[in-house]
Amino acid sequence: MENKGPYNAMITAVGHYVPDRVIDNKYFEQYLDTNDEWIRTRTGISERRRLDKDKPTSYMAVRAIQSLLKNRNIGIEEIDLIIVATVTPDMIYPSTACIIQKELGAKNAWGFDILAACSGFIFSLTTAMQFIQSGSHKKVIVVGADKMSAITNFEDRNTCILFGDAAAAILLEPTEDKNIGILDSIMRIDGEGGKYLHQLGGGSLNPATHDTVDKKMHFVYQEGKNVFKDAVKGMADVSYEIMQKNDLTSDQISYLVPHQANMRIITACAERMGLPEDKVMVNIHKYGNATSATIPSCISEYWQAGKVKKGDYLILSSFGAGYTWGSILVKWAY
Ligand code: COA
């Protein structure tokens, strides 16, 4: 995506929040025909986090943002815009951005939600980037937050073992240096994939009724095998494409930051790019698939551990319901 604005957008802070409650694979063994070994070998997941029933997605998002503000040592009043990536908004409306803005007292910020499922964070980051590149905004927060336990059918072994709850945020600020920050973005959608991964209930097509609830239409539905096949190809292709397009070789890339849906998809993507294991950010074993939060939580954890440094090339890649997918190239700025 060509930058025609006067600035580049650079990530200047990160923060994340995960709930304390850990659900390990043994938990599912107690009531489902599944086992720890199957889950680990087929997905790479050992445990995931679950937020309390009475707490919403915004609870985690607010805490992720508070941690980001602390890391950047700034107050919330400096924030111009808050973009929330989520498939589990607190409610249909008001937007979760409005709820977060109120909770944080972000009196100088406007905001909105973006729904692109597992690609929500990269779609939101690409959107936020435009506001910075144009010079219209100086400090934009993108928070990826999902309480997947709210839309998971815990009787369905095909899906319930996959998902977790988490939130993570990044801050974008402008720089006149066109060689640092977000350098490129490739975003794609293909509505043909909608039939394999969706949540049919609760929208205007199937508003909530006793019938839609009885039919469990308010839960995630996934045909895993089809999504798996398309995700491997989609994510690997676009990750490779952004590398090629920017004349980068695998040894110049510090990290692939993949969406954490399945370890086998992540490995296939890294292999296609010629990247060894230690150049791939991974936290799927701890958190499962936390949808919009996977990519920023990886970055935040690796940054916190001192593993990301100025000048590093990061390729962020995702694939999700829609289908939605894409890649972003970042040269780390701090
Ligand atoms: N425990 C034990 N067996 C299970 C199981 C579980 N939790 N879930 C499914 N199975 C069974 C299936 O019923 C099937 O049994 P059958 O052969 O008797 O019908 C068998 O395991 C194989 O199922 P399959 O769906 O082919 O497994 P898989 O290797 O494709 O793995 C997923 C399933 C969901 C882990 C995998 O398909 C996947 O990760 N898909 C993509 C997820 C993704 O990327 N989503 C995109 C963004 S969210």
mmCIF file of C-alpha atoms and ligand atoms in Angstrom:
data_model
loop_
_atom_site.group_PDB
_atom_site.id
_atom_site.type_symbol
_atom_site.label_atom_id
_atom_site.label_comp_id
_atom_site.label_asym_id
_atom_site.label_seq_id
_atom_site.Cartn_x
_atom_site.Cartn_y
_atom_site.Cartn_z
ATOM 1 C CA MET A 1 0.000 0.000 0.000
ATOM 2 C CA GLU A 2 1.653 3.210 -1.156
ATOM 3 C CA ASN A 3 2.132 5.952 1.431
ATOM 4 C CA LYS A 4 1.189 9.286 -0.143
ATOM 5 C CA GLY A 5 1.131 11.164 3.160
ATOM 6 C CA PRO A 6 3.875 13.265 4.716
ATOM 7 C CA TYR A 7 4.558 10.802 7.569
ATOM 8 C CA ASN A 8 5.250 7.179 8.285
ATOM 9 C CA ALA A 9 3.364 5.512 11.139
ATOM 10 C CA MET A 10 5.572 3.883 13.763
ATOM 11 C CA ILE A 11 4.665 1.690 16.698
ATOM 12 C CA THR A 12 5.871 3.489 19.831
ATOM 13 C CA ALA A 13 4.355 1.389 22.617
ATOM 14 C CA VAL A 14 2.722 -1.962 23.312
ATOM 15 C CA GLY A 15 0.732 -3.497 26.170
ATOM 16 C CA HIS A 16 -1.346 -6.581 26.824
ATOM 17 C CA TYR A 17 -3.693 -8.196 29.314
ATOM 18 C CA VAL A 18 -4.708 -11.809 29.816
ATOM 19 C CA PRO A 19 -7.174 -13.075 32.436
ATOM 20 C CA ASP A 20 -5.723 -15.058 35.362
ATOM 21 C CA ARG A 21 -7.872 -18.162 34.928
ATOM 22 C CA VAL A 22 -6.027 -20.892 33.037
ATOM 23 C CA ILE A 23 -7.951 -23.648 31.234
ATOM 24 C CA ASP A 24 -5.627 -26.522 30.385
ATOM 25 C CA ASN A 25 -6.320 -29.359 27.952
ATOM 26 C CA LYS A 26 -7.149 -31.756 30.795
ATOM 27 C CA TYR A 27 -10.185 -29.599 31.555
ATOM 28 C CA PHE A 28 -11.796 -30.738 28.290
ATOM 29 C CA GLU A 29 -10.867 -34.396 28.885
ATOM 30 C CA GLN A 30 -13.233 -34.394 31.849
ATOM 31 C CA TYR A 31 -16.388 -34.045 29.759
ATOM 32 C CA LEU A 32 -15.491 -34.386 26.050
ATOM 33 C CA ASP A 33 -14.106 -37.162 23.878
ATOM 34 C CA THR A 34 -10.716 -35.487 23.472
ATOM 35 C CA ASN A 35 -7.303 -35.538 25.098
ATOM 36 C CA ASP A 36 -4.278 -33.402 25.785
ATOM 37 C CA GLU A 37 -2.118 -35.239 23.265
ATOM 38 C CA TRP A 38 -4.604 -34.746 20.386
ATOM 39 C CA ILE A 39 -5.015 -31.056 21.154
ATOM 40 C CA ARG A 40 -1.282 -30.385 21.472
ATOM 41 C CA THR A 41 -0.243 -32.266 18.360
ATOM 42 C CA ARG A 42 -3.092 -31.044 16.126
ATOM 43 C CA THR A 43 -3.054 -27.401 17.277
ATOM 44 C CA GLY A 44 0.001 -26.591 19.433
ATOM 45 C CA ILE A 45 -2.255 -25.406 22.263
ATOM 46 C CA SER A 46 -1.573 -26.497 25.863
ATOM 47 C CA GLU A 47 -3.748 -23.984 27.678
ATOM 48 C CA ARG A 48 -5.815 -20.862 27.182
ATOM 49 C CA ARG A 49 -7.199 -18.092 29.412
ATOM 50 C CA ARG A 50 -10.809 -17.484 30.310
ATOM 51 C CA LEU A 51 -12.311 -14.214 31.536
ATOM 52 C CA ASP A 52 -14.977 -14.266 34.284
ATOM 53 C CA LYS A 53 -18.510 -14.695 32.978
ATOM 54 C CA ASP A 54 -19.635 -11.283 34.260
ATOM 55 C CA LYS A 55 -16.776 -9.320 32.637
ATOM 56 C CA PRO A 56 -16.880 -8.082 29.014
ATOM 57 C CA THR A 57 -14.255 -7.693 26.293
ATOM 58 C CA SER A 58 -13.750 -4.007 27.198
ATOM 59 C CA TYR A 59 -12.505 -5.085 30.655
ATOM 60 C CA MET A 60 -9.444 -6.650 29.045
ATOM 61 C CA ALA A 61 -9.017 -3.905 26.434
ATOM 62 C CA VAL A 62 -8.963 -1.172 29.088
ATOM 63 C CA ARG A 63 -6.237 -3.006 30.987
ATOM 64 C CA ALA A 64 -4.157 -3.611 27.878
ATOM 65 C CA ILE A 65 -4.336 0.112 27.055
ATOM 66 C CA GLN A 66 -3.449 1.091 30.626
ATOM 67 C CA SER A 67 -0.349 -1.065 30.403
ATOM 68 C CA LEU A 68 0.568 0.542 27.059
ATOM 69 C CA LEU A 69 0.178 4.070 28.486
ATOM 70 C CA LYS A 70 2.406 3.126 31.394
ATOM 71 C CA ASN A 71 5.061 1.733 29.047
ATOM 72 C CA ARG A 72 4.989 4.955 26.980
ATOM 73 C CA ASN A 73 4.703 7.126 30.096
ATOM 74 C CA ILE A 74 1.866 9.270 28.725
ATOM 75 C CA GLY A 75 -1.656 10.145 29.859
ATOM 76 C CA ILE A 76 -4.858 9.053 28.141
ATOM 77 C CA GLU A 77 -5.699 12.681 27.262
ATOM 78 C CA GLU A 78 -2.962 12.583 24.600
ATOM 79 C CA ILE A 79 -4.804 9.933 22.585
ATOM 80 C CA ASP A 80 -6.670 11.156 19.457
ATOM 81 C CA LEU A 81 -8.262 7.939 18.262
ATOM 82 C CA ILE A 82 -9.016 4.444 19.575
ATOM 83 C CA ILE A 83 -9.676 1.644 17.088
ATOM 84 C CA VAL A 84 -10.968 -1.614 18.511
ATOM 85 C CA ALA A 85 -10.578 -4.891 16.643
ATOM 86 C CA THR A 86 -13.057 -7.441 17.978
ATOM 87 C CA VAL A 87 -15.644 -10.081 17.074
ATOM 88 C CA THR A 88 -16.910 -10.080 20.628
ATOM 89 C CA PRO A 89 -18.002 -6.492 21.307
ATOM 90 C CA ASP A 90 -19.531 -5.897 24.733
ATOM 91 C CA MET A 91 -22.858 -5.464 22.921
ATOM 92 C CA ILE A 92 -24.047 -4.753 19.373
ATOM 93 C CA TYR A 93 -23.992 -1.031 20.136
ATOM 94 C CA PRO A 94 -22.688 1.293 21.437
ATOM 95 C CA SER A 95 -19.352 0.290 19.997
ATOM 96 C CA THR A 96 -16.744 -1.136 22.340
ATOM 97 C CA ALA A 97 -14.596 1.886 21.406
ATOM 98 C CA CYS A 98 -17.191 4.140 23.073
ATOM 99 C CA ILE A 99 -17.262 1.962 26.181
ATOM 100 C CA ILE A 100 -13.461 1.940 26.434
ATOM 101 C CA GLN A 101 -13.262 5.701 25.814
ATOM 102 C CA LYS A 102 -15.633 6.278 28.751
ATOM 103 C CA GLU A 103 -13.872 3.802 31.053
ATOM 104 C CA LEU A 104 -10.476 5.376 30.380
ATOM 105 C CA GLY A 105 -11.731 8.970 30.382
ATOM 106 C CA ALA A 106 -10.169 9.486 26.951
ATOM 107 C CA LYS A 107 -11.802 12.869 26.495
ATOM 108 C CA ASN A 108 -9.801 13.900 23.420
ATOM 109 C CA ALA A 109 -10.298 10.648 21.511
ATOM 110 C CA TRP A 110 -12.882 9.452 19.047
ATOM 111 C CA GLY A 111 -13.072 5.840 17.972
ATOM 112 C CA PHE A 112 -14.799 2.923 16.336
ATOM 113 C CA ASP A 113 -14.782 -0.867 16.091
ATOM 114 C CA ILE A 114 -13.548 -2.947 13.174
ATOM 115 C CA LEU A 115 -14.745 -6.478 12.548
ATOM 116 C CA ALA A 116 -12.454 -8.650 10.469
ATOM 117 C CA ALA A 117 -12.334 -11.725 12.734
ATOM 118 C CA CYS A 118 -8.827 -13.134 13.112
ATOM 119 C CA SER A 119 -7.491 -10.426 10.781
ATOM 120 C CA GLY A 120 -9.127 -7.702 12.875
ATOM 121 C CA PHE A 121 -5.846 -6.464 14.286
ATOM 122 C CA ILE A 122 -3.996 -6.123 10.975
ATOM 123 C CA PHE A 123 -7.043 -4.539 9.283
ATOM 124 C CA SER A 124 -7.282 -2.058 12.180
ATOM 125 C CA LEU A 125 -3.555 -1.360 12.110
ATOM 126 C CA THR A 126 -3.731 -0.630 8.385
ATOM 127 C CA THR A 127 -6.684 1.711 9.017
ATOM 128 C CA ALA A 128 -4.923 3.471 11.892
ATOM 129 C CA MET A 129 -1.808 3.855 9.754
ATOM 130 C CA GLN A 130 -3.725 6.083 7.313
ATOM 131 C CA PHE A 131 -4.707 8.546 10.043
ATOM 132 C CA ILE A 132 -1.061 8.897 11.038
ATOM 133 C CA GLN A 133 0.389 9.011 7.513
ATOM 134 C CA SER A 134 -1.981 11.804 6.497
ATOM 135 C CA GLY A 135 -0.904 13.913 9.480
ATOM 136 C CA SER A 136 -4.462 14.256 10.773
ATOM 137 C CA HIS A 137 -3.767 12.325 14.015
ATOM 138 C CA LYS A 138 -0.754 12.203 16.309
ATOM 139 C CA LYS A 139 -1.457 9.324 18.690
ATOM 140 C CA VAL A 140 -3.680 6.426 17.686
ATOM 141 C CA ILE A 141 -4.306 3.295 19.744
ATOM 142 C CA VAL A 142 -5.245 -0.004 18.126
ATOM 143 C CA VAL A 143 -6.488 -2.580 20.588
ATOM 144 C CA GLY A 144 -7.269 -6.174 19.630
ATOM 145 C CA ALA A 145 -9.569 -7.692 22.236
ATOM 146 C CA ASP A 146 -11.685 -10.814 22.228
ATOM 147 C CA LYS A 147 -13.621 -12.743 24.820
ATOM 148 C CA MET A 148 -13.957 -15.839 22.659
ATOM 149 C CA SER A 149 -15.420 -17.796 25.589
ATOM 150 C CA ALA A 150 -18.594 -15.698 25.104
ATOM 151 C CA ILE A 151 -19.233 -17.172 21.642
ATOM 152 C CA THR A 152 -17.742 -20.658 22.058
ATOM 153 C CA ASN A 153 -19.888 -23.780 22.236
ATOM 154 C CA PHE A 154 -18.155 -25.737 24.987
ATOM 155 C CA GLU A 155 -19.953 -28.905 23.869
ATOM 156 C CA ASP A 156 -18.302 -28.794 20.423
ATOM 157 C CA ARG A 157 -14.889 -30.437 20.603
ATOM 158 C CA ASN A 158 -14.041 -29.214 17.091
ATOM 159 C CA THR A 159 -13.945 -25.584 18.205
ATOM 160 C CA CYS A 160 -14.001 -25.214 22.002
ATOM 161 C CA ILE A 161 -10.412 -26.353 22.476
ATOM 162 C CA LEU A 162 -9.118 -23.694 20.097
ATOM 163 C CA PHE A 163 -10.094 -20.346 21.550
ATOM 164 C CA GLY A 164 -9.040 -18.117 24.432
ATOM 165 C CA ASP A 165 -9.641 -14.648 25.879
ATOM 166 C CA ALA A 166 -7.079 -11.814 25.725
ATOM 167 C CA ALA A 167 -6.429 -8.201 24.735
ATOM 168 C CA ALA A 168 -3.382 -6.307 23.494
ATOM 169 C CA ALA A 169 -2.765 -2.792 22.226
ATOM 170 C CA ILE A 170 -0.254 -0.802 20.215
ATOM 171 C CA LEU A 171 0.286 2.946 19.901
ATOM 172 C CA LEU A 172 0.993 4.554 16.526
ATOM 173 C CA GLU A 173 2.738 7.912 16.143
ATOM 174 C CA PRO A 174 4.083 9.834 13.132
ATOM 175 C CA THR A 175 7.682 10.136 11.976
ATOM 176 C CA GLU A 176 9.140 12.084 9.057
ATOM 177 C CA ASP A 177 11.590 9.216 8.491
ATOM 178 C CA LYS A 178 10.059 7.261 5.614
ATOM 179 C CA ASN A 179 12.396 4.307 6.224
ATOM 180 C CA ILE A 180 11.019 3.278 9.609
ATOM 181 C CA GLY A 181 7.691 2.173 11.088
ATOM 182 C CA ILE A 182 5.024 0.530 8.949
ATOM 183 C CA LEU A 183 6.593 0.140 5.510
ATOM 184 C CA ASP A 184 3.955 -1.856 3.658
ATOM 185 C CA SER A 185 0.585 -3.523 4.011
ATOM 186 C CA ILE A 186 -1.255 -6.040 1.852
ATOM 187 C CA MET A 187 -4.900 -6.705 2.818
ATOM 188 C CA ARG A 188 -7.294 -9.185 1.182
ATOM 189 C CA ILE A 189 -10.834 -10.477 1.545
ATOM 190 C CA ASP A 190 -12.765 -13.271 -0.174
ATOM 191 C CA GLY A 191 -16.413 -13.701 0.802
ATOM 192 C CA GLU A 192 -16.468 -17.201 -0.709
ATOM 193 C CA GLY A 193 -14.854 -18.397 2.526
ATOM 194 C CA GLY A 194 -17.798 -17.236 4.669
ATOM 195 C CA LYS A 195 -19.481 -20.621 4.540
ATOM 196 C CA TYR A 196 -16.655 -22.345 6.401
ATOM 197 C CA LEU A 197 -16.325 -20.056 9.409
ATOM 198 C CA HIS A 198 -19.117 -17.917 10.811
ATOM 199 C CA GLN A 199 -21.504 -16.998 13.593
ATOM 200 C CA LEU A 200 -24.985 -16.893 12.056
ATOM 201 C CA GLY A 201 -27.109 -15.769 14.990
ATOM 202 C CA GLY A 202 -27.670 -12.327 16.458
ATOM 203 C CA GLY A 203 -27.410 -10.239 13.285
ATOM 204 C CA SER A 204 -30.220 -8.885 11.098
ATOM 205 C CA LEU A 205 -30.462 -12.127 9.119
ATOM 206 C CA ASN A 206 -31.081 -14.237 12.211
ATOM 207 C CA PRO A 207 -31.993 -11.955 15.119
ATOM 208 C CA ALA A 208 -31.969 -13.677 18.497
ATOM 209 C CA THR A 209 -35.011 -15.893 19.041
ATOM 210 C CA HIS A 210 -35.564 -19.038 21.107
ATOM 211 C CA ASP A 211 -35.075 -20.957 17.891
ATOM 212 C CA THR A 212 -31.680 -19.394 17.044
ATOM 213 C CA VAL A 213 -30.516 -20.030 20.591
ATOM 214 C CA ASP A 214 -31.766 -23.649 20.526
ATOM 215 C CA LYS A 215 -29.866 -24.148 17.281
ATOM 216 C CA LYS A 216 -26.710 -22.687 18.868
ATOM 217 C CA MET A 217 -26.410 -20.069 16.154
ATOM 218 C CA HIS A 218 -24.727 -17.587 18.491
ATOM 219 C CA PHE A 219 -21.583 -19.667 18.648
ATOM 220 C CA VAL A 220 -18.574 -19.960 16.339
ATOM 221 C CA TYR A 221 -19.124 -22.499 13.571
ATOM 222 C CA GLN A 222 -16.038 -23.765 11.748
ATOM 223 C CA GLU A 223 -15.301 -26.416 9.143
ATOM 224 C CA GLY A 224 -11.740 -26.772 10.364
ATOM 225 C CA LYS A 225 -10.305 -28.826 7.547
ATOM 226 C CA ASN A 226 -11.348 -26.350 4.823
ATOM 227 C CA VAL A 227 -10.236 -23.334 6.823
ATOM 228 C CA PHE A 228 -6.944 -25.027 7.612
ATOM 229 C CA LYS A 229 -6.200 -25.669 3.942
ATOM 230 C CA ASP A 230 -7.077 -22.122 2.885
ATOM 231 C CA ALA A 231 -5.275 -20.539 5.854
ATOM 232 C CA VAL A 232 -2.011 -22.355 5.145
ATOM 233 C CA LYS A 233 -2.027 -21.149 1.557
ATOM 234 C CA GLY A 234 -3.407 -17.637 2.183
ATOM 235 C CA MET A 235 -1.115 -16.739 5.049
ATOM 236 C CA ALA A 236 2.031 -18.290 3.584
ATOM 237 C CA ASP A 237 1.449 -16.686 0.163
ATOM 238 C CA VAL A 238 0.851 -13.178 1.479
ATOM 239 C CA SER A 239 3.761 -13.350 3.944
ATOM 240 C CA TYR A 240 6.096 -14.413 1.169
ATOM 241 C CA GLU A 241 4.641 -11.766 -1.164
ATOM 242 C CA ILE A 242 5.314 -8.842 1.183
ATOM 243 C CA MET A 243 8.891 -10.035 1.671
ATOM 244 C CA GLN A 244 9.496 -10.314 -2.073
ATOM 245 C CA LYS A 245 7.761 -7.035 -2.884
ATOM 246 C CA ASN A 246 10.060 -5.189 -0.474
ATOM 247 C CA ASP A 247 13.224 -6.928 -1.686
ATOM 248 C CA LEU A 248 13.852 -8.598 1.657
ATOM 249 C CA THR A 249 15.458 -11.978 2.146
ATOM 250 C CA SER A 250 14.626 -14.309 5.024
ATOM 251 C CA ASP A 251 17.899 -13.559 6.819
ATOM 252 C CA GLN A 252 16.918 -9.867 6.979
ATOM 253 C CA ILE A 253 13.644 -10.648 8.763
ATOM 254 C CA SER A 254 13.890 -10.609 12.559
ATOM 255 C CA TYR A 255 10.400 -12.000 13.216
ATOM 256 C CA LEU A 256 7.349 -13.404 11.572
ATOM 257 C CA VAL A 257 4.416 -12.453 13.830
ATOM 258 C CA PRO A 258 1.689 -14.844 12.724
ATOM 259 C CA HIS A 259 -1.903 -15.067 13.860
ATOM 260 C CA GLN A 260 -2.003 -17.871 16.433
ATOM 261 C CA ALA A 261 -4.722 -20.221 15.141
ATOM 262 C CA ASN A 262 -2.812 -23.447 14.716
ATOM 263 C CA MET A 263 0.891 -24.227 15.181
ATOM 264 C CA ARG A 264 0.896 -26.264 11.970
ATOM 265 C CA ILE A 265 -0.314 -23.217 9.978
ATOM 266 C CA ILE A 266 2.392 -21.087 11.623
ATOM 267 C CA THR A 267 5.101 -23.636 10.795
ATOM 268 C CA ALA A 268 3.977 -23.916 7.161
ATOM 269 C CA CYS A 269 4.087 -20.143 6.830
ATOM 270 C CA ALA A 270 7.588 -19.909 8.351
ATOM 271 C CA GLU A 271 8.843 -22.706 6.089
ATOM 272 C CA ARG A 272 7.530 -20.937 2.997
ATOM 273 C CA MET A 273 9.432 -17.814 4.072
ATOM 274 C CA GLY A 274 12.581 -19.772 4.883
ATOM 275 C CA LEU A 275 12.527 -18.693 8.537
ATOM 276 C CA PRO A 276 13.888 -20.804 11.412
ATOM 277 C CA GLU A 277 11.790 -21.441 14.524
ATOM 278 C CA ASP A 278 13.521 -18.783 16.631
ATOM 279 C CA LYS A 279 12.401 -16.070 14.204
ATOM 280 C CA VAL A 280 8.720 -16.832 14.716
ATOM 281 C CA MET A 281 6.756 -15.217 17.536
ATOM 282 C CA VAL A 282 4.590 -17.812 19.252
ATOM 283 C CA ASN A 283 2.299 -17.778 22.291
ATOM 284 C CA ILE A 284 -0.411 -20.164 21.042
ATOM 285 C CA HIS A 285 0.676 -22.803 23.584
ATOM 286 C CA LYS A 286 -0.315 -20.448 26.427
ATOM 287 C CA TYR A 287 -3.310 -18.578 25.052
ATOM 288 C CA GLY A 288 -4.811 -20.561 22.148
ATOM 289 C CA ASN A 289 -6.504 -18.506 19.477
ATOM 290 C CA ALA A 290 -7.480 -15.178 21.045
ATOM 291 C CA THR A 291 -8.613 -13.832 17.639
ATOM 292 C CA SER A 292 -7.861 -10.073 17.442
ATOM 293 C CA ALA A 293 -5.396 -10.199 20.330
ATOM 294 C CA THR A 294 -2.952 -12.818 19.027
ATOM 295 C CA ILE A 295 -0.552 -10.644 16.999
ATOM 296 C CA PRO A 296 -0.296 -7.655 19.368
ATOM 297 C CA SER A 297 0.005 -9.920 22.439
ATOM 298 C CA CYS A 298 2.939 -11.719 20.796
ATOM 299 C CA ILE A 299 4.643 -8.421 20.002
ATOM 300 C CA SER A 300 4.000 -7.100 23.501
ATOM 301 C CA GLU A 301 5.374 -10.214 25.210
ATOM 302 C CA TYR A 302 8.480 -10.370 23.024
ATOM 303 C CA TRP A 303 9.076 -6.638 23.486
ATOM 304 C CA GLN A 304 8.673 -7.018 27.247
ATOM 305 C CA ALA A 305 11.242 -9.824 27.210
ATOM 306 C CA GLY A 306 13.699 -7.498 25.439
ATOM 307 C CA LYS A 307 13.642 -9.538 22.234
ATOM 308 C CA VAL A 308 12.573 -6.765 19.838
ATOM 309 C CA LYS A 309 14.993 -3.978 19.019
ATOM 310 C CA LYS A 310 15.185 -0.856 16.899
ATOM 311 C CA GLY A 311 15.676 -1.607 13.202
ATOM 312 C CA ASP A 312 14.210 -5.144 13.367
ATOM 313 C CA TYR A 313 12.036 -6.145 10.422
ATOM 314 C CA LEU A 314 8.764 -7.745 11.544
ATOM 315 C CA ILE A 315 6.213 -9.327 9.218
ATOM 316 C CA LEU A 316 2.737 -9.509 10.763
ATOM 317 C CA SER A 317 0.421 -12.002 9.030
ATOM 318 C CA SER A 318 -3.080 -13.246 9.598
ATOM 319 C CA PHE A 319 -5.907 -15.279 8.134
ATOM 320 C CA GLY A 320 -9.473 -15.442 9.408
ATOM 321 C CA ALA A 321 -13.209 -15.585 8.885
ATOM 322 C CA GLY A 322 -14.549 -13.785 5.876
ATOM 323 C CA TYR A 323 -12.167 -14.853 4.524
ATOM 324 C CA THR A 324 -9.911 -11.994 5.564
ATOM 325 C CA TRP A 325 -6.141 -12.089 5.421
ATOM 326 C CA GLY A 326 -3.023 -10.031 4.882
ATOM 327 C CA SER A 327 0.483 -9.018 5.904
ATOM 328 C CA ILE A 328 2.127 -5.904 7.285
ATOM 329 C CA LEU A 329 5.838 -5.076 7.161
ATOM 330 C CA VAL A 330 7.178 -3.115 10.128
ATOM 331 C CA LYS A 331 10.648 -1.762 10.802
ATOM 332 C CA TRP A 332 10.727 -1.464 14.578
ATOM 333 C CA ALA A 333 11.303 2.113 15.653
ATOM 334 C CA TYR A 334 12.294 2.103 19.332
HETATM 335 N N1 COA B 1 -10.284 -34.045 20.098
HETATM 336 C C1 COA B 1 -10.219 -35.239 19.470
HETATM 337 N N2 COA B 1 -10.629 -35.416 18.196
HETATM 338 C C2 COA B 1 -11.107 -34.341 17.555
HETATM 339 C C3 COA B 1 -11.193 -33.078 18.163
HETATM 340 C C4 COA B 1 -10.770 -32.954 19.479
HETATM 341 N N3 COA B 1 -10.812 -31.801 20.150
HETATM 342 N N4 COA B 1 -11.695 -32.206 17.267
HETATM 343 C C5 COA B 1 -11.920 -32.896 16.144
HETATM 344 N N5 COA B 1 -11.575 -34.178 16.313
HETATM 345 C C6 COA B 1 -11.647 -35.281 15.374
HETATM 346 C C7 COA B 1 -12.649 -35.021 14.270
HETATM 347 O O1 COA B 1 -13.966 -35.305 14.693
HETATM 348 C C8 COA B 1 -12.163 -35.969 13.209
HETATM 349 O O2 COA B 1 -12.647 -37.250 13.486
HETATM 350 P P1 COA B 1 -13.182 -38.204 12.297
HETATM 351 O O3 COA B 1 -11.971 -38.397 11.421
HETATM 352 O O4 COA B 1 -13.626 -39.405 13.026
HETATM 353 O O5 COA B 1 -14.255 -37.429 11.630
HETATM 354 C C9 COA B 1 -10.654 -35.977 13.408
HETATM 355 O O6 COA B 1 -10.425 -35.464 14.724
HETATM 356 C C10 COA B 1 -9.919 -35.106 12.423
HETATM 357 O O7 COA B 1 -10.609 -33.880 12.336
HETATM 358 P P2 COA B 1 -10.115 -32.719 11.424
HETATM 359 O O8 COA B 1 -11.076 -31.604 11.465
HETATM 360 O O9 COA B 1 -9.728 -33.280 10.106
HETATM 361 O O10 COA B 1 -8.773 -32.328 12.194
HETATM 362 P P3 COA B 1 -7.695 -31.339 11.759
HETATM 363 O O11 COA B 1 -6.412 -32.022 11.693
HETATM 364 O O12 COA B 1 -8.110 -30.531 10.575
HETATM 365 O O13 COA B 1 -7.637 -30.352 13.002
HETATM 366 C C11 COA B 1 -8.422 -28.152 13.573
HETATM 367 C C12 COA B 1 -8.791 -29.609 13.371
HETATM 368 C C13 COA B 1 -9.665 -27.364 13.930
HETATM 369 C C14 COA B 1 -7.426 -28.083 14.719
HETATM 370 C C15 COA B 1 -7.768 -27.618 12.297
HETATM 371 O O14 COA B 1 -8.554 -27.980 11.204
HETATM 372 C C16 COA B 1 -7.582 -26.134 12.270
HETATM 373 O O15 COA B 1 -6.774 -25.597 13.000
HETATM 374 N N6 COA B 1 -8.269 -25.436 11.365
HETATM 375 C C17 COA B 1 -8.041 -24.048 11.063
HETATM 376 C C18 COA B 1 -8.247 -23.108 12.169
HETATM 377 C C19 COA B 1 -7.984 -21.720 11.667
HETATM 378 O O16 COA B 1 -6.940 -21.438 11.116
HETATM 379 N N7 COA B 1 -8.904 -20.848 11.754
HETATM 380 C C20 COA B 1 -8.698 -19.578 11.097
HETATM 381 C C21 COA B 1 -8.832 -18.443 11.889
HETATM 382 S S1 COA B 1 -9.777 -18.616 13.323
#
